Every structure is written in structure tokens, then in C-alpha cells.
mmCIF file of C-alpha atoms in Angstrom:
data_model
loop_
_atom_site.group_PDB
_atom_site.id
_atom_site.type_symbol
_atom_site.label_atom_id
_atom_site.label_comp_id
_atom_site.label_asym_id
_atom_site.label_seq_id
_atom_site.Cartn_x
_atom_site.Cartn_y
_atom_site.Cartn_z
ATOM 1 C CA MET A 1 88.992 104.842 -70.832
ATOM 2 C CA PRO A 2 86.463 103.959 -73.556
ATOM 3 C CA TYR A 3 87.396 101.889 -76.614
ATOM 4 C CA GLU A 4 85.969 102.129 -80.124
ATOM 5 C CA ARG A 5 85.848 98.315 -80.526
ATOM 6 C CA PRO A 6 83.761 96.054 -78.248
ATOM 7 C CA PHE A 7 85.700 95.373 -75.106
ATOM 8 C CA ALA A 8 85.576 92.590 -72.499
ATOM 9 C CA ALA A 9 87.457 92.099 -69.237
ATOM 10 C CA VAL A 10 88.301 88.554 -68.098
ATOM 11 C CA VAL A 11 89.147 88.107 -64.415
ATOM 12 C CA THR A 12 91.105 85.114 -63.118
ATOM 13 C CA GLY A 13 92.444 84.085 -59.718
ATOM 14 C CA LEU A 14 95.378 81.743 -60.371
ATOM 15 C CA PRO A 15 98.372 82.062 -62.710
ATOM 16 C CA LEU A 16 97.342 78.957 -64.672
ATOM 17 C CA GLU A 17 93.862 80.455 -65.202
ATOM 18 C CA TYR A 18 95.438 83.697 -66.428
ATOM 19 C CA GLU A 19 97.814 81.874 -68.787
ATOM 20 C CA SER A 20 95.017 79.684 -70.149
ATOM 21 C CA MET A 21 93.034 82.744 -71.201
ATOM 22 C CA ARG A 22 96.120 84.634 -72.347
ATOM 23 C CA SER A 23 97.069 81.776 -74.710
ATOM 24 C CA LEU A 24 93.852 82.341 -76.688
ATOM 25 C CA LEU A 25 94.581 86.015 -77.437
ATOM 26 C CA THR A 26 96.719 87.691 -80.081
ATOM 27 C CA GLY A 27 98.374 91.111 -80.331
ATOM 28 C CA LEU A 28 99.056 91.281 -76.605
ATOM 29 C CA ARG A 29 100.068 94.673 -75.222
ATOM 30 C CA ARG A 30 100.265 96.408 -71.845
ATOM 31 C CA GLU A 31 97.786 99.129 -70.810
ATOM 32 C CA GLN A 32 98.752 101.414 -67.929
ATOM 33 C CA LEU A 33 95.748 102.253 -65.756
ATOM 34 C CA SER A 34 97.560 104.211 -63.046
ATOM 35 C CA GLU A 35 101.093 104.758 -61.791
ATOM 36 C CA THR A 36 101.086 101.371 -60.058
ATOM 37 C CA LEU A 37 98.447 99.326 -61.904
ATOM 38 C CA SER A 38 98.394 97.964 -65.449
ATOM 39 C CA THR A 39 96.554 95.292 -67.411
ATOM 40 C CA GLU A 40 97.283 93.175 -70.463
ATOM 41 C CA LEU A 41 95.142 93.614 -73.570
ATOM 42 C CA GLY A 42 94.722 91.237 -76.504
ATOM 43 C CA ASP A 43 92.465 90.456 -79.433
ATOM 44 C CA LEU A 44 90.190 87.406 -79.525
ATOM 45 C CA PRO A 45 90.627 85.793 -82.990
ATOM 46 C CA ASP A 46 87.543 85.361 -85.175
ATOM 47 C CA SER A 47 85.677 88.017 -83.223
ATOM 48 C CA PRO A 48 85.521 91.814 -82.924
ATOM 49 C CA TRP A 49 86.306 91.651 -79.190
ATOM 50 C CA GLN A 50 89.269 93.150 -77.398
ATOM 51 C CA VAL A 51 90.001 91.430 -74.075
ATOM 52 C CA ALA A 52 91.722 92.770 -70.956
ATOM 53 C CA LEU A 53 93.114 90.284 -68.454
ATOM 54 C CA ALA A 54 92.995 90.921 -64.708
ATOM 55 C CA LYS A 55 94.093 88.683 -61.841
ATOM 56 C CA VAL A 56 92.675 88.815 -58.306
ATOM 57 C CA SER A 57 93.539 86.414 -55.509
ATOM 58 C CA SER A 58 90.482 86.765 -53.243
ATOM 59 C CA HIS A 59 87.438 88.900 -52.427
ATOM 60 C CA ARG A 60 89.835 91.350 -50.737
ATOM 61 C CA ASP A 61 90.995 92.427 -54.204
ATOM 62 C CA ALA A 62 87.476 93.494 -55.117
ATOM 63 C CA ALA A 63 88.385 97.160 -54.546
ATOM 64 C CA ILE A 64 91.203 96.844 -57.084
ATOM 65 C CA LEU A 65 88.860 95.154 -59.525
ATOM 66 C CA ASP A 66 86.297 97.895 -59.011
ATOM 67 C CA PHE A 67 88.965 100.452 -59.977
ATOM 68 C CA VAL A 68 89.963 98.406 -63.027
ATOM 69 C CA VAL A 69 86.351 98.068 -64.196
ATOM 70 C CA ARG A 70 85.676 101.769 -63.756
ATOM 71 C CA GLN A 71 88.844 102.666 -65.663
ATOM 72 C CA LEU A 72 88.307 100.225 -68.539
ATOM 73 C CA ARG A 73 84.500 100.428 -68.724
ATOM 74 C CA PRO A 74 84.123 96.982 -70.368
ATOM 75 C CA ASP A 75 81.039 95.911 -72.254
ATOM 76 C CA ALA A 76 81.304 92.417 -70.732
ATOM 77 C CA LEU A 77 82.949 91.055 -67.572
ATOM 78 C CA LEU A 78 83.746 87.346 -67.222
ATOM 79 C CA PHE A 79 85.103 85.465 -64.191
ATOM 80 C CA VAL A 80 86.976 82.454 -65.533
ATOM 81 C CA GLY A 81 88.832 79.675 -63.697
ATOM 82 C CA ILE A 82 88.631 76.428 -61.748
ATOM 83 C CA ALA A 83 86.406 75.162 -58.938
ATOM 84 C CA GLY A 84 85.739 72.100 -56.812
ATOM 85 C CA SER A 85 82.640 69.953 -57.198
ATOM 86 C CA LEU A 86 80.041 69.643 -54.441
ATOM 87 C CA ARG A 87 77.903 67.043 -56.245
ATOM 88 C CA ASP A 88 78.443 63.487 -57.446
ATOM 89 C CA ASP A 89 76.967 64.312 -60.854
ATOM 90 C CA VAL A 90 79.429 67.181 -61.424
ATOM 91 C CA VAL A 91 82.743 65.525 -62.194
ATOM 92 C CA VAL A 92 86.311 66.585 -62.893
ATOM 93 C CA GLY A 93 86.479 68.060 -66.387
ATOM 94 C CA ASP A 94 82.923 69.424 -66.382
ATOM 95 C CA LEU A 95 82.088 73.102 -66.739
ATOM 96 C CA VAL A 96 79.814 75.107 -64.457
ATOM 97 C CA VAL A 97 78.258 78.386 -65.571
ATOM 98 C CA ALA A 98 76.993 80.134 -62.449
ATOM 99 C CA THR A 99 73.311 81.026 -62.445
ATOM 100 C CA ARG A 100 73.815 82.385 -58.914
ATOM 101 C CA THR A 101 76.930 83.114 -56.858
ATOM 102 C CA TYR A 102 76.703 82.760 -53.072
ATOM 103 C CA ALA A 103 79.004 84.459 -50.561
ATOM 104 C CA PHE A 104 78.585 81.637 -48.061
ATOM 105 C CA GLN A 105 80.683 82.861 -45.122
ATOM 106 C CA GLY A 106 78.170 85.381 -43.824
ATOM 107 C CA GLY A 107 76.144 84.273 -40.820
ATOM 108 C CA LYS A 108 75.679 84.213 -37.062
ATOM 109 C CA GLN A 109 76.742 81.480 -34.654
ATOM 110 C CA THR A 110 74.380 81.064 -31.673
ATOM 111 C CA PRO A 111 73.904 78.434 -28.941
ATOM 112 C CA GLU A 112 71.050 77.116 -31.050
ATOM 113 C CA GLY A 113 73.285 76.696 -34.089
ATOM 114 C CA PHE A 114 74.518 78.584 -37.146
ATOM 115 C CA TYR A 115 72.167 80.963 -38.935
ATOM 116 C CA ALA A 116 73.239 81.692 -42.506
ATOM 117 C CA ARG A 117 73.016 85.263 -43.771
ATOM 118 C CA PRO A 118 73.987 84.822 -47.389
ATOM 119 C CA GLN A 119 74.521 87.324 -50.132
ATOM 120 C CA SER A 120 74.087 86.259 -53.720
ATOM 121 C CA TRP A 121 74.394 87.677 -57.214
ATOM 122 C CA HIS A 122 73.020 86.599 -60.583
ATOM 123 C CA PRO A 123 74.735 86.873 -63.970
ATOM 124 C CA SER A 124 73.280 89.197 -66.550
ATOM 125 C CA HIS A 125 70.341 87.592 -68.319
ATOM 126 C CA ARG A 126 71.799 88.348 -71.748
ATOM 127 C CA MET A 127 75.137 86.678 -71.009
ATOM 128 C CA GLU A 128 73.509 83.613 -69.494
ATOM 129 C CA GLN A 129 71.245 83.132 -72.506
ATOM 130 C CA VAL A 130 74.137 83.541 -74.929
ATOM 131 C CA ALA A 131 76.143 80.986 -72.935
ATOM 132 C CA ARG A 132 73.289 78.464 -72.936
ATOM 133 C CA SER A 133 73.082 78.680 -76.719
ATOM 134 C CA ALA A 134 76.799 78.893 -77.506
ATOM 135 C CA LEU A 135 77.949 76.087 -75.201
ATOM 136 C CA ARG A 136 75.224 73.612 -76.143
ATOM 137 C CA GLY A 137 76.963 70.493 -77.454
ATOM 138 C CA GLU A 138 80.425 72.028 -77.047
ATOM 139 C CA PHE A 139 81.155 70.880 -73.496
ATOM 140 C CA ARG A 140 79.632 68.917 -70.631
ATOM 141 C CA VAL A 141 78.257 71.998 -68.875
ATOM 142 C CA HIS A 142 75.996 72.645 -65.884
ATOM 143 C CA PHE A 143 74.060 75.888 -65.442
ATOM 144 C CA ARG A 144 73.812 75.881 -61.665
ATOM 145 C CA ALA A 145 74.669 77.914 -58.547
ATOM 146 C CA VAL A 146 78.193 78.155 -57.111
ATOM 147 C CA ALA A 147 79.427 78.998 -53.601
ATOM 148 C CA ALA A 148 82.427 81.291 -53.056
ATOM 149 C CA GLY A 149 84.554 82.043 -49.993
ATOM 150 C CA ASP A 150 88.136 82.169 -48.716
ATOM 151 C CA ILE A 151 88.220 78.480 -47.807
ATOM 152 C CA THR A 152 89.632 75.454 -49.631
ATOM 153 C CA LEU A 153 87.443 72.369 -49.154
ATOM 154 C CA ASN A 154 89.100 68.927 -49.386
ATOM 155 C CA ASP A 155 87.261 66.889 -46.727
ATOM 156 C CA GLU A 156 83.941 65.235 -47.496
ATOM 157 C CA HIS A 157 83.179 64.964 -43.747
ATOM 158 C CA SER A 158 83.905 68.600 -42.845
ATOM 159 C CA SER A 159 81.437 70.837 -41.037
ATOM 160 C CA LEU A 160 81.772 73.305 -43.908
ATOM 161 C CA LEU A 161 80.483 70.787 -46.423
ATOM 162 C CA ASN A 162 77.549 70.036 -44.110
ATOM 163 C CA GLN A 163 76.854 73.765 -43.834
ATOM 164 C CA LEU A 164 76.905 74.162 -47.624
ATOM 165 C CA LYS A 165 74.547 71.235 -48.112
ATOM 166 C CA ARG A 166 72.184 72.557 -45.442
ATOM 167 C CA HIS A 167 72.057 76.242 -46.423
ATOM 168 C CA TYR A 168 73.174 76.297 -50.083
ATOM 169 C CA ASN A 169 71.928 72.968 -51.365
ATOM 170 C CA ASP A 170 71.506 74.220 -54.931
ATOM 171 C CA ALA A 171 75.237 75.035 -55.241
ATOM 172 C CA VAL A 172 77.172 72.436 -57.247
ATOM 173 C CA ALA A 173 80.678 73.934 -57.039
ATOM 174 C CA ILE A 174 82.869 75.884 -54.634
ATOM 175 C CA GLU A 175 85.600 78.411 -55.410
ATOM 176 C CA MET A 176 87.285 81.436 -53.880
ATOM 177 C CA GLU A 177 86.980 84.586 -55.997
ATOM 178 C CA SER A 178 83.577 85.090 -57.572
ATOM 179 C CA ALA A 179 81.666 86.552 -54.620
ATOM 180 C CA GLY A 180 83.854 89.627 -54.224
ATOM 181 C CA ILE A 181 84.163 90.041 -57.967
ATOM 182 C CA ALA A 182 80.406 89.734 -58.477
ATOM 183 C CA HIS A 183 79.868 92.368 -55.796
ATOM 184 C CA ALA A 184 82.293 94.738 -57.537
ATOM 185 C CA ALA A 185 80.498 94.155 -60.822
ATOM 186 C CA HIS A 186 77.149 94.789 -59.090
ATOM 187 C CA LEU A 187 78.401 98.253 -58.166
ATOM 188 C CA THR A 188 79.223 99.021 -61.791
ATOM 189 C CA ALA A 189 75.943 99.532 -63.605
ATOM 190 C CA GLY A 190 75.477 98.353 -67.151
ATOM 191 C CA VAL A 191 78.172 95.648 -67.282
ATOM 192 C CA ASP A 192 77.155 92.197 -68.537
ATOM 193 C CA THR A 193 78.699 89.560 -66.237
ATOM 194 C CA LEU A 194 79.191 85.792 -66.270
ATOM 195 C CA THR A 195 81.122 83.214 -64.202
ATOM 196 C CA ILE A 196 82.545 80.131 -65.935
ATOM 197 C CA ARG A 197 84.333 77.444 -63.887
ATOM 198 C CA GLY A 198 86.092 74.254 -64.890
ATOM 199 C CA ILE A 199 85.867 71.470 -62.295
ATOM 200 C CA SER A 200 89.368 70.427 -61.204
ATOM 201 C CA ASP A 201 88.747 68.509 -57.971
ATOM 202 C CA VAL A 202 86.111 67.172 -55.584
ATOM 203 C CA ALA A 203 85.643 67.056 -51.820
ATOM 204 C CA ASP A 204 85.660 63.233 -51.794
ATOM 205 C CA ALA A 205 89.269 62.031 -51.563
ATOM 206 C CA ALA A 206 88.310 58.737 -53.241
ATOM 207 C CA ARG A 207 87.206 60.649 -56.361
ATOM 208 C CA MET A 208 90.153 63.041 -56.521
ATOM 209 C CA PRO A 209 92.182 62.890 -59.766
ATOM 210 C CA LYS A 210 95.547 61.175 -59.411
ATOM 211 C CA ASP A 211 97.371 63.966 -61.260
ATOM 212 C CA HIS A 212 95.949 67.028 -59.561
ATOM 213 C CA GLN A 213 98.082 69.569 -61.421
ATOM 214 C CA ARG A 214 97.106 68.140 -64.785
ATOM 215 C CA ALA A 215 93.433 68.189 -63.789
ATOM 216 C CA GLN A 216 93.726 71.851 -62.776
ATOM 217 C CA ALA A 217 95.418 72.786 -66.044
ATOM 218 C CA ARG A 218 92.774 70.930 -68.045
ATOM 219 C CA ALA A 219 89.919 72.564 -66.113
ATOM 220 C CA ALA A 220 91.432 76.049 -66.527
ATOM 221 C CA ALA A 221 91.915 75.475 -70.262
ATOM 222 C CA ARG A 222 88.304 74.331 -70.696
ATOM 223 C CA ALA A 223 86.967 77.336 -68.804
ATOM 224 C CA ALA A 224 89.054 79.690 -70.964
ATOM 225 C CA GLN A 225 87.905 77.967 -74.156
ATOM 226 C CA ALA A 226 84.282 78.249 -73.029
ATOM 227 C CA ALA A 227 84.742 81.963 -72.299
ATOM 228 C CA ALA A 228 86.102 82.460 -75.815
ATOM 229 C CA VAL A 229 83.125 80.579 -77.302
ATOM 230 C CA VAL A 230 80.691 82.777 -75.359
ATOM 231 C CA LEU A 231 82.414 86.008 -76.387
ATOM 232 C CA ARG A 232 82.428 85.016 -80.049
ATOM 233 C CA ALA A 233 78.674 84.415 -79.819
ATOM 234 C CA LEU A 234 77.978 87.617 -77.864
ATOM 235 C CA LYS A 235 76.633 90.406 -80.066
ATOM 236 C CA PRO A 236 78.702 93.563 -79.561
ATOM 237 C CA PRO A 237 76.878 96.629 -78.255
ATOM 238 C CA PRO A 238 76.418 99.704 -80.467
ATOM 239 C CA PRO A 239 79.618 101.756 -80.882
ATOM 240 C CA ARG A 240 80.237 104.201 -78.080
ATOM 241 C CA PRO A 241 80.300 107.913 -78.896
ATOM 242 C CA THR A 242 83.890 109.108 -78.840
ATOM 243 C CA HIS A 243 83.127 112.816 -79.217
ATOM 244 C CA VAL A 244 80.244 115.057 -78.210
ATOM 245 C CA ALA A 245 79.906 118.353 -80.066
ATOM 246 C CA TYR A 246 78.948 121.491 -78.158
ATOM 247 C CA GLY A 247 78.322 125.010 -79.294
ATOM 248 C CA GLY A 248 80.087 127.795 -77.432
ATOM 249 C CA ASP A 249 81.674 127.654 -73.976
ATOM 250 C CA HIS A 250 80.584 124.791 -71.725
ATOM 251 C CA VAL A 251 81.327 122.838 -68.570
ATOM 252 C CA ASP A 252 81.364 119.074 -69.241
ATOM 253 C CA PHE A 253 80.301 116.934 -66.263
ATOM 254 C CA HIS A 254 80.007 113.734 -68.341
ATOM 255 C CA GLY A 255 81.941 110.856 -66.673
ATOM 256 C CA SER A 256 83.561 113.178 -64.139
ATOM 257 C CA THR A 257 83.289 114.169 -60.489
ATOM 258 C CA PHE A 258 83.542 117.790 -59.312
ATOM 259 C CA PHE A 259 83.739 119.150 -55.764
ATOM 260 C CA GLY A 260 82.749 122.733 -55.080
ATOM 261 C CA PRO A 261 80.786 125.285 -57.111
ATOM 262 C CA ALA A 262 80.858 125.485 -60.895
ATOM 263 C CA VAL A 263 79.352 128.087 -63.201
ATOM 264 C CA GLY A 264 78.081 127.174 -66.646
ATOM 265 C CA LYS A 265 74.999 126.580 -68.700
ATOM 266 C CA ILE A 266 73.027 123.410 -69.438
ATOM 267 C CA VAL A 267 72.809 122.515 -73.138
ATOM 268 C CA PRO A 268 71.050 119.565 -74.812
ATOM 269 C CA ARG A 269 73.459 116.771 -75.739
ATOM 270 C CA GLY A 270 71.480 114.572 -78.066
ATOM 271 C CA ASP A 271 73.085 111.270 -76.911
ATOM 272 C CA GLY A 272 70.384 110.261 -74.403
#
């Protein structure tokens, strides 16, 4: 489902994250991807970018995201939302742009102890460099690793926090969605990806914000604003070809999957 204008997909996990990003878009409309799945599209003001919003609740929705990405074929894919801090120098209200995303729950428990078997993914180099330039001076932002898994951490003395510090000591934030989403993006070649997280809480109860809901809303809003800043600074790719001219009868395999025999002739296309 290619688009003539540059097109980005923004993935969120919580309703407040979705609404924070949605509030920055204009001309909202619904796009039907299949009989049971649709997405909301909008325009990012002061930019050429169209943005599709998608919501996933955990890594188990990665298959749905993979379908969405393959249907929409975005030029950029951003994971935007909130996270918890793992470090004293990363405080509530800060932003974290992930330079690496760890799926920290993989491993093997033995009588000798736990052996981590992590997976990790990097953002696209282009998106990271654009973010470093665009966000400089705009926010208090950290370009560091994040850890992702289906666990909420709210105890500074937990075994999980000890495990993270022992095996993933470069991670400064923890959240729940990015690992599965990053894996889905990894399977889709050619998509620029980036994770942006607003810090809404910390593992240390003594440092937790008194108004947790307000802190979450503020963190989600900052992450959405940062995503908009990055997209406005991101140079759109060249326009996609919307039509390929052929001479005579042909069988077009471009962007399609066929099972069984087919009879045709190979002709030069001229689009690389």
C-alpha cells in the first residue's frame, strides 16, 4: 500500500501514548488494512510527512505489527512512549533515545546461576544521527540502551533489577514493547527505525513522583513531541514509483507472491 508522500508509522503501547501522538496530527482519517484491522492516518504539520498510528500491548503483538508494516510499507518506523529509569542520573521527565534495545528475558537457569542469552537490536544509523542533531538543546535527552520485557519493575531490591545491572549494565531504562517491535522491524528490510521513551517512573520508591498519572502523561507528551521534532528534521526519501510501464503482455511479480508455475517473459524494468 505505497503512498506518494513520505510516510511514517508510529507505534505506541498505552492509550495515553497513542493520544499524545494523535494530538500532534491533523487531517485524521481511518485506513482499512484488512477486514478486521485498520489504522489511523494523519498529517504532521510543518512537514511533508504522513503518519500512521498503531498500538501494540506487548511483544506478542509483533506479528500484527509485522502485518501492518508490510501493508503500509513506511519510510520510517518509530516506537514512542514511556519507560522506567534504571539509573540515578536518568530522572522523571527525561527522554531516552535507544541506541540498543535488549530483550532481557532470554536465558538459562542452572544450579550455578542464571546465564543470560540476550537478543538486541540497533536503530537505523540515519535515524539516530538525525535525532542527535534535532533533539540537541530541545530536551534533556540520553542516547543510551534500553531493556524491554513483559515485566513491570517497581522494587529497587528485586532480583530482576540485580539481573539487569549484572547482564545489561549499559541499559538506562526499562519498558515493555520495544523488543518485539524491533524484531518485527528487523524482518522488514529497508525501514528506518527509532525508539523514543519519556521517563515516567523509577525503581526506587523514594524517588517515585507523587502524582504518577501526571508524570506518565507528561512523559508520553514529551516522547511524542520529540518524535515530531525528529520527523520534521528527517529528510524524506525519493518519491516511490507509482507505475511501471511495460511493453506487450507480461507477468508482474513485483511485490507479490505466487505459488505454482507461471509462464511469461522477463523484460528489463529500468527502476533498479
